[in-house]
CSV table of C-alpha atoms in Angstrom, one decimal:
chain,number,residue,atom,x,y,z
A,26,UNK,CA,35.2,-22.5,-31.0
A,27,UNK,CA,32.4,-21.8,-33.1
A,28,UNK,CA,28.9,-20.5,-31.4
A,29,UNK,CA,25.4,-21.0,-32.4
A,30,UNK,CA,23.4,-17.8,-31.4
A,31,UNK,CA,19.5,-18.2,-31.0
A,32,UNK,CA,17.3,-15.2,-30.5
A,33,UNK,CA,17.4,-14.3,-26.4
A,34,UNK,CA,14.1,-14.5,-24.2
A,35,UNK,CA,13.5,-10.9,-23.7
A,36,UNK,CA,12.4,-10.3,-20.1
A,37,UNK,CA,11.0,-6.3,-18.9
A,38,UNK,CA,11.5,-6.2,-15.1
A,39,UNK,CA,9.0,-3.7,-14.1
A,40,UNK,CA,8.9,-4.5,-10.4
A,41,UNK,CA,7.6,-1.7,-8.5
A,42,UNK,CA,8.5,0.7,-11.0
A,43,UNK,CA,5.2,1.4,-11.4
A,44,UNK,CA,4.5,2.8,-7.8
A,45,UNK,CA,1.2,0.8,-7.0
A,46,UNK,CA,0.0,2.8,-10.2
A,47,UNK,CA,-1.9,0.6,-12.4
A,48,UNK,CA,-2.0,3.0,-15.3
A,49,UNK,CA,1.8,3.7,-14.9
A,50,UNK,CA,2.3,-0.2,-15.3
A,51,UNK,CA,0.1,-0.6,-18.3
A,52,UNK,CA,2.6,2.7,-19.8
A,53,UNK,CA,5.5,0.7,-19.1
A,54,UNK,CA,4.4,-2.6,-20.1
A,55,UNK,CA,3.6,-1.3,-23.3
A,56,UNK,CA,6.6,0.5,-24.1
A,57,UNK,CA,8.1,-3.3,-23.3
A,58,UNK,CA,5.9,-4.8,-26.2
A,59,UNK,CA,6.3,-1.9,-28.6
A,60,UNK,CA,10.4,-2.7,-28.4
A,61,UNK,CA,9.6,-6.1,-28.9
A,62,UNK,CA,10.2,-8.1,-25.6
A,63,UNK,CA,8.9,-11.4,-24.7
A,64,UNK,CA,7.6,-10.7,-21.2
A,65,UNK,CA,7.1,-8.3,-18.3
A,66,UNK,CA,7.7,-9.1,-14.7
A,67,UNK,CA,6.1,-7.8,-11.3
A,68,UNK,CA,6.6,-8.3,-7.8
A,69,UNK,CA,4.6,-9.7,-4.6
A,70,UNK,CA,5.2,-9.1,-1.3
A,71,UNK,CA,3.1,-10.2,2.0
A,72,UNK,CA,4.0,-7.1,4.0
A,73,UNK,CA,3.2,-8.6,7.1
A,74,UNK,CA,6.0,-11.1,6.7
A,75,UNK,CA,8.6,-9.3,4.3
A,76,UNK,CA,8.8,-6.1,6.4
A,77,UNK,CA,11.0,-6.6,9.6
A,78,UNK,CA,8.7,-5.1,13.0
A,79,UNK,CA,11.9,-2.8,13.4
A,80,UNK,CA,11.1,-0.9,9.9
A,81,UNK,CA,7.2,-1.0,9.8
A,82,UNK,CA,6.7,2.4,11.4
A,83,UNK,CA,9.6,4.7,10.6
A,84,UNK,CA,8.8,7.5,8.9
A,85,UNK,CA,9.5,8.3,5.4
A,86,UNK,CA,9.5,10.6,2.8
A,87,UNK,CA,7.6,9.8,-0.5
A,88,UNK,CA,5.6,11.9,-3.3
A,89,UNK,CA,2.3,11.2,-1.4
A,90,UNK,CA,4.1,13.1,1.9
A,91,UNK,CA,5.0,11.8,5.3
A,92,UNK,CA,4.0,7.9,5.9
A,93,UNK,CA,5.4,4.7,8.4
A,94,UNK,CA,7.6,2.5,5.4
A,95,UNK,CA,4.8,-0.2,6.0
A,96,UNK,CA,1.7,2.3,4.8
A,97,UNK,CA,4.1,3.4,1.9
A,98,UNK,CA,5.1,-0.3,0.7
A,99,UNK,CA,1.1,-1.0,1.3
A,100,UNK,CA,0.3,1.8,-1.0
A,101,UNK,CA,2.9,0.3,-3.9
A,102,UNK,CA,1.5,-3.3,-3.9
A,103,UNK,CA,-1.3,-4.5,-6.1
A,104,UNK,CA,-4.4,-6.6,-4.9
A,105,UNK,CA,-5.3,-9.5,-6.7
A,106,UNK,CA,-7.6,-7.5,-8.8
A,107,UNK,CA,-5.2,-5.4,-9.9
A,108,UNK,CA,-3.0,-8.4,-11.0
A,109,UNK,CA,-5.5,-10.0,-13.0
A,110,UNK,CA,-6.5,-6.6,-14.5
A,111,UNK,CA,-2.8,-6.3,-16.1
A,112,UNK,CA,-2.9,-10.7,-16.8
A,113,UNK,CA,-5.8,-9.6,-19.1
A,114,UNK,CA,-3.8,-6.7,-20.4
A,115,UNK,CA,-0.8,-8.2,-21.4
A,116,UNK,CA,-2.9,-11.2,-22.7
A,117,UNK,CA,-4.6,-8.7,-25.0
A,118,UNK,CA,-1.4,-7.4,-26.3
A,119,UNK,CA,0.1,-10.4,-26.7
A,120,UNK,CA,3.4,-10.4,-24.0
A,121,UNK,CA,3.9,-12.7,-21.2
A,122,UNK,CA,3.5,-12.2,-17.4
A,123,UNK,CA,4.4,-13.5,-14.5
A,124,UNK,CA,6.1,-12.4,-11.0
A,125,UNK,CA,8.5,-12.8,-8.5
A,126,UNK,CA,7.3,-14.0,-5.1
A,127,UNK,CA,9.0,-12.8,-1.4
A,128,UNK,CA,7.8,-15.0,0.5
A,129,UNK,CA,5.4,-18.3,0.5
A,130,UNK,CA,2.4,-16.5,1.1
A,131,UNK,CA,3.0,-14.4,-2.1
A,132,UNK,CA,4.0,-17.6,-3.7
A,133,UNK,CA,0.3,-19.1,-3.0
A,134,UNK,CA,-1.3,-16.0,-4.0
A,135,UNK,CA,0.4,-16.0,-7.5
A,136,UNK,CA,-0.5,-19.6,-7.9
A,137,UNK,CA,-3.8,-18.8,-8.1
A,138,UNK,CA,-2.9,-16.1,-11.1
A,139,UNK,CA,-1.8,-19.4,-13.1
A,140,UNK,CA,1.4,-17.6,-14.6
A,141,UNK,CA,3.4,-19.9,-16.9
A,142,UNK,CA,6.5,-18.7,-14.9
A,143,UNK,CA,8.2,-18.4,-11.4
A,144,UNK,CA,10.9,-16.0,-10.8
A,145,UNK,CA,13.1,-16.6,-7.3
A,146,UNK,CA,14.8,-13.1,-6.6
A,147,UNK,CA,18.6,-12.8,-5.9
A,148,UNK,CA,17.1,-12.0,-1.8
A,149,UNK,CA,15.5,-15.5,-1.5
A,150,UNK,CA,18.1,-17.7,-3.4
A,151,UNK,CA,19.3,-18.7,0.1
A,152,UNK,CA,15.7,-19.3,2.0
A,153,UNK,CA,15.9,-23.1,1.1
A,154,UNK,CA,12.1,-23.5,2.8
A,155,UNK,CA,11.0,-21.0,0.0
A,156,UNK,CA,12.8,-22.7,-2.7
A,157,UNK,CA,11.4,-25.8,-1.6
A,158,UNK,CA,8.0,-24.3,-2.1
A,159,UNK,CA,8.7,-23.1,-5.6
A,160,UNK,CA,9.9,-26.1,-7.0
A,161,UNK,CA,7.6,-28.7,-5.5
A,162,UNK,CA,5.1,-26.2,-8.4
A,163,UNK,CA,7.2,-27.7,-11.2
A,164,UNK,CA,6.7,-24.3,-13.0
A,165,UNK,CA,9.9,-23.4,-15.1
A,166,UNK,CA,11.5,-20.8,-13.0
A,167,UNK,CA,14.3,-18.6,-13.1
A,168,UNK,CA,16.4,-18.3,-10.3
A,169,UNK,CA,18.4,-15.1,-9.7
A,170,UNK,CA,22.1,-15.9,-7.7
A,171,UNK,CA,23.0,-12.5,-6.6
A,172,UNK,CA,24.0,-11.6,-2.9
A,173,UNK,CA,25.0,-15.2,-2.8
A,174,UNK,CA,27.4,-18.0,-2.6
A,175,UNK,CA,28.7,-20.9,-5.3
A,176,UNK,CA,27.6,-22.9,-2.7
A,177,UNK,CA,24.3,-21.2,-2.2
A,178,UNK,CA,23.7,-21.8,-5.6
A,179,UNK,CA,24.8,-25.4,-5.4
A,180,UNK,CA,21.6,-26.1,-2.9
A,181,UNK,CA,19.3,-24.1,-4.8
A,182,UNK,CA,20.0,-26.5,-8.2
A,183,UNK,CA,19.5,-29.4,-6.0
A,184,UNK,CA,16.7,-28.4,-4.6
A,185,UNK,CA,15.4,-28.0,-8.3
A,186,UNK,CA,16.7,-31.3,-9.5
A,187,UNK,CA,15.1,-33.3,-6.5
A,188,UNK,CA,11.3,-31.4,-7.8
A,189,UNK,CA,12.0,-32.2,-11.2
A,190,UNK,CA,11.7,-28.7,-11.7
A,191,UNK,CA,12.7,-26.5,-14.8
A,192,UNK,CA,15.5,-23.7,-14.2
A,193,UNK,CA,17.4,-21.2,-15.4
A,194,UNK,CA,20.1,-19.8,-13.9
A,195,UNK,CA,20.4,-16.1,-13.8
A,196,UNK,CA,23.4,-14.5,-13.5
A,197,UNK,CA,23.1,-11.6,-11.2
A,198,UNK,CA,25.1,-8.9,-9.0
A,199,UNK,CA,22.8,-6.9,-6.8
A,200,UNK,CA,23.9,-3.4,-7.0
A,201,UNK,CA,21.4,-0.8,-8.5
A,202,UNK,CA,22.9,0.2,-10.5
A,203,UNK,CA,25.9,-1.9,-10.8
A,204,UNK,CA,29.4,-0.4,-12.0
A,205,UNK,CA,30.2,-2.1,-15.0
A,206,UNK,CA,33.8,-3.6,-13.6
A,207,UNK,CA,31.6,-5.4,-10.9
A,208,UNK,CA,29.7,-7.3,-13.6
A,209,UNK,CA,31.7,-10.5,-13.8
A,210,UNK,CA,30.1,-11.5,-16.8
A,211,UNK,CA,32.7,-14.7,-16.8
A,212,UNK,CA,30.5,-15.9,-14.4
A,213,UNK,CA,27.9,-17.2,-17.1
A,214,UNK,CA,29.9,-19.4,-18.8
A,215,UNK,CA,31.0,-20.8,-15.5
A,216,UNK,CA,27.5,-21.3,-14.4
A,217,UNK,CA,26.8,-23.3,-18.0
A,218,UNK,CA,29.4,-25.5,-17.5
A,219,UNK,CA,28.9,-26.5,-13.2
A,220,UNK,CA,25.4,-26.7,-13.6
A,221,UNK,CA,25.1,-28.0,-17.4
A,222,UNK,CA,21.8,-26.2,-17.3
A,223,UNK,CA,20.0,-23.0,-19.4
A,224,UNK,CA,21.7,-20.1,-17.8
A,225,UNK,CA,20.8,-16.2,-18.4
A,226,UNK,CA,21.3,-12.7,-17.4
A,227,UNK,CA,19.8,-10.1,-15.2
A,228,UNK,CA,21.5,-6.9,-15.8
A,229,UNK,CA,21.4,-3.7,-13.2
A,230,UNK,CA,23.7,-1.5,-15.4
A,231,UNK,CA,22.3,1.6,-17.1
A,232,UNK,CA,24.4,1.2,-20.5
A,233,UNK,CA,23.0,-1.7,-23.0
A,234,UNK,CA,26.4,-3.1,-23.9
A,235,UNK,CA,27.2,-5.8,-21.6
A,236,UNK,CA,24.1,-6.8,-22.3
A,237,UNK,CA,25.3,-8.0,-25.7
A,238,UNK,CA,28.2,-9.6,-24.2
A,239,UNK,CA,26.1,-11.1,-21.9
A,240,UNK,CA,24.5,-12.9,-24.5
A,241,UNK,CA,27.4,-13.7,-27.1
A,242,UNK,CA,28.8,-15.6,-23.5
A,243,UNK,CA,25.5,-18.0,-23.7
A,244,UNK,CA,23.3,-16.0,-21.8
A,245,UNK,CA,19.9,-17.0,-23.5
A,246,UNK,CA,17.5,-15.4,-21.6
A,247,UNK,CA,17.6,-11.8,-21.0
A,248,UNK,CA,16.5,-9.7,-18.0
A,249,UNK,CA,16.6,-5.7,-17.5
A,250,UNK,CA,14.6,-3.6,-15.3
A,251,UNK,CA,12.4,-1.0,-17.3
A,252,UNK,CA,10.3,1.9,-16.6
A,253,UNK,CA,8.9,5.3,-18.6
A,254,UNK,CA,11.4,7.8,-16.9
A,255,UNK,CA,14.5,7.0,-14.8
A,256,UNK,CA,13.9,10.3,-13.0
A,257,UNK,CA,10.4,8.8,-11.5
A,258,UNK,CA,10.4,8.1,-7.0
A,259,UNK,CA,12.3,4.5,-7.0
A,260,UNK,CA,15.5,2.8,-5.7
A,261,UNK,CA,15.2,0.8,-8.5
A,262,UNK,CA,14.6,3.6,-11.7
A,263,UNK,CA,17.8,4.5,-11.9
A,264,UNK,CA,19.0,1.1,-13.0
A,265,UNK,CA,16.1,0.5,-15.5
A,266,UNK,CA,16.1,1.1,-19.3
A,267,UNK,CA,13.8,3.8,-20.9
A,268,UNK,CA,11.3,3.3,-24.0
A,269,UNK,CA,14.7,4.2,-26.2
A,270,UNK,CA,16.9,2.4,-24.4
A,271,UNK,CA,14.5,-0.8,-24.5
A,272,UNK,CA,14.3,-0.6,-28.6
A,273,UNK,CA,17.6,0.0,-29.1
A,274,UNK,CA,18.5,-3.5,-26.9
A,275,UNK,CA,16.4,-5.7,-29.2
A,276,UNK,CA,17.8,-4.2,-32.3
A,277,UNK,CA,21.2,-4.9,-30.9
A,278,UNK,CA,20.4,-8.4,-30.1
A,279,UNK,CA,18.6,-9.1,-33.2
A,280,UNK,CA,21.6,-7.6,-35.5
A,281,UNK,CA,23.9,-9.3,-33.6
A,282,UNK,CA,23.3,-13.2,-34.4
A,283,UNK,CA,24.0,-11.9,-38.5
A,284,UNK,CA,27.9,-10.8,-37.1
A,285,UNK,CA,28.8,-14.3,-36.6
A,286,UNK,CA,28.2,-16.0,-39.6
A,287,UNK,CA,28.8,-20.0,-40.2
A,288,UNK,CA,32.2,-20.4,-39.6
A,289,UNK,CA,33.1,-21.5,-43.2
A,290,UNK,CA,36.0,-19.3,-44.9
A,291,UNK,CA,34.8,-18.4,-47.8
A,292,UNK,CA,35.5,-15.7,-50.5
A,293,UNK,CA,32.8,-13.2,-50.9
A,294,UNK,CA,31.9,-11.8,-54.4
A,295,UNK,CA,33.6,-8.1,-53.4
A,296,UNK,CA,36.2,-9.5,-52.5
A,297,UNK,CA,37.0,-11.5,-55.5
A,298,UNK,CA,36.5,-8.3,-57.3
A,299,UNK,CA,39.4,-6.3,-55.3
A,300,UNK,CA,41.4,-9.6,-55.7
A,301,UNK,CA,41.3,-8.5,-59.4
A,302,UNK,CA,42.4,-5.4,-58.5
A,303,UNK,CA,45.7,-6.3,-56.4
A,304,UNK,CA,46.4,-9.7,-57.7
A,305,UNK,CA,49.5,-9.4,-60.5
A,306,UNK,CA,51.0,-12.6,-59.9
């Protein structure tokens, strides 16, 4: 069956990447725009609510020494200046922002922000309260379905459908990074036709590849974590695309859509020449 191809939606998950540095977020940000992506995304987290009591004061080791988790996770969170510092950014650059919240508090913080965007992470797709509270915004929103169920899925696109609420579906598997035989990249085609809604991708694999496939399966909006060094302090570096690796994903995806063609057989001009060449009947 023939495909038509459109250009992906191009999305940098920077998350925490940047390690509640500011300057480190602008670095990667930028490397995102220079290779051409459509928008960077962030994270927000009310610690008081998003850290269980049981892990706010063990100890841990980071590159700023000893600390309880909760004083570590405090010192990798922006403040609301700090968010609108990198909204003007990006608006001066010319990319999109916007953020993931973890909880309703963060939710009503980042309303104020006025993103054009709401991202539901793979860890809330099943806190039906929360989803409740994103959609009742009406704010397109991308909804990640790892770590969950069909069925879990199921009451999260009702959810959207009773708001009126724009979605995309992205498929997801939560491992960081994830083997590439666990990527069940079947699974977006599946989602297309249940839902009969947009549906994209949210890769955790290092290589770019199933990426492309990702896409050439109807995955039209793109999502890959990013950062300036996989070697920087982060559960989440090692799964992110580099400044090379970023470049090298558009170019793929932008070559890509000239492979398919129209569908129409057709003779090309070299080849009628060869034909002259072979042909002595």
């Amino acid at each position: 069956m023939k495909k038509n191809f459109s250009k992906p939606f191009i999305i940098g998950e920077v998350g925490i990447n940047h390690n509640g540095s500011l300057e480190l977020a602008k670095e990667i940000i930028l490397l995102a725009k220079k290779s051409n992506f459509d928008a960077v995304k962030l994270q927000k987290r009310d610690l008081n609510i998003c850290i269980p009591d049981s892990q706010k004061n063990k100890i841990r080791e980071t590159p700023w020494g000893e600390m309880t988790y909760l004083n570590y996770k405090k010192k990798i969170e922006f403040n609301e200046k700090q968010f609108r510092n990198l909204k003007e950014f990006c608006k001066k650059i010319n990319i999109e922002l916007f953020c993931s919240a973890f909880d309703v508090e963060s939710l009503k913080f980042l309303k104020k922000l006025n993103f054009r965007y709401n991202k539901v992470p793979s860890a809330l797709i099943t806190n039906l309260n929360f989803l409740e509270e994103v959609a009742k915004q009406k704010k397109k929103t991308f909804i990640s379905t790892g770590m969950c169920s069909m069925k879990d899925v199921q009451k999260a696109v009702k959810i959207f459908k009773k708001h009126y609420c724009p979605f995309i579906l992205m498929h997801c598997v939560s491992e960081y990074p994830c083997p590439e035989e666990k990527l069940n990249l079947n699974m977006i085609p599946t989602l297309k036709k249940k839902f009969k809604c947009e549906v994209g991708y949210s890769g955790h694999e290092p290589s770019l590849s199933p990426t492309l496939f990702a896409w050439t399966l109807g995955a039209n909006f793109i999502e890959r974590h990013i950062t300036n060094d996989r070697t920087n302090w982060g559960t989440d570096q090692s799964a992110s695309l580099e400044g090379p690796g970023m470049s090298s994903l558009v170019t793929i995806l932008k070559k890509a859509k000239n492979f398919y063609g129209d569908g129409k057989k057709t003779i090309t001009a070299k080849e009628k020449e060869m034909l002259k060449k072979f042909k002595y009947w």
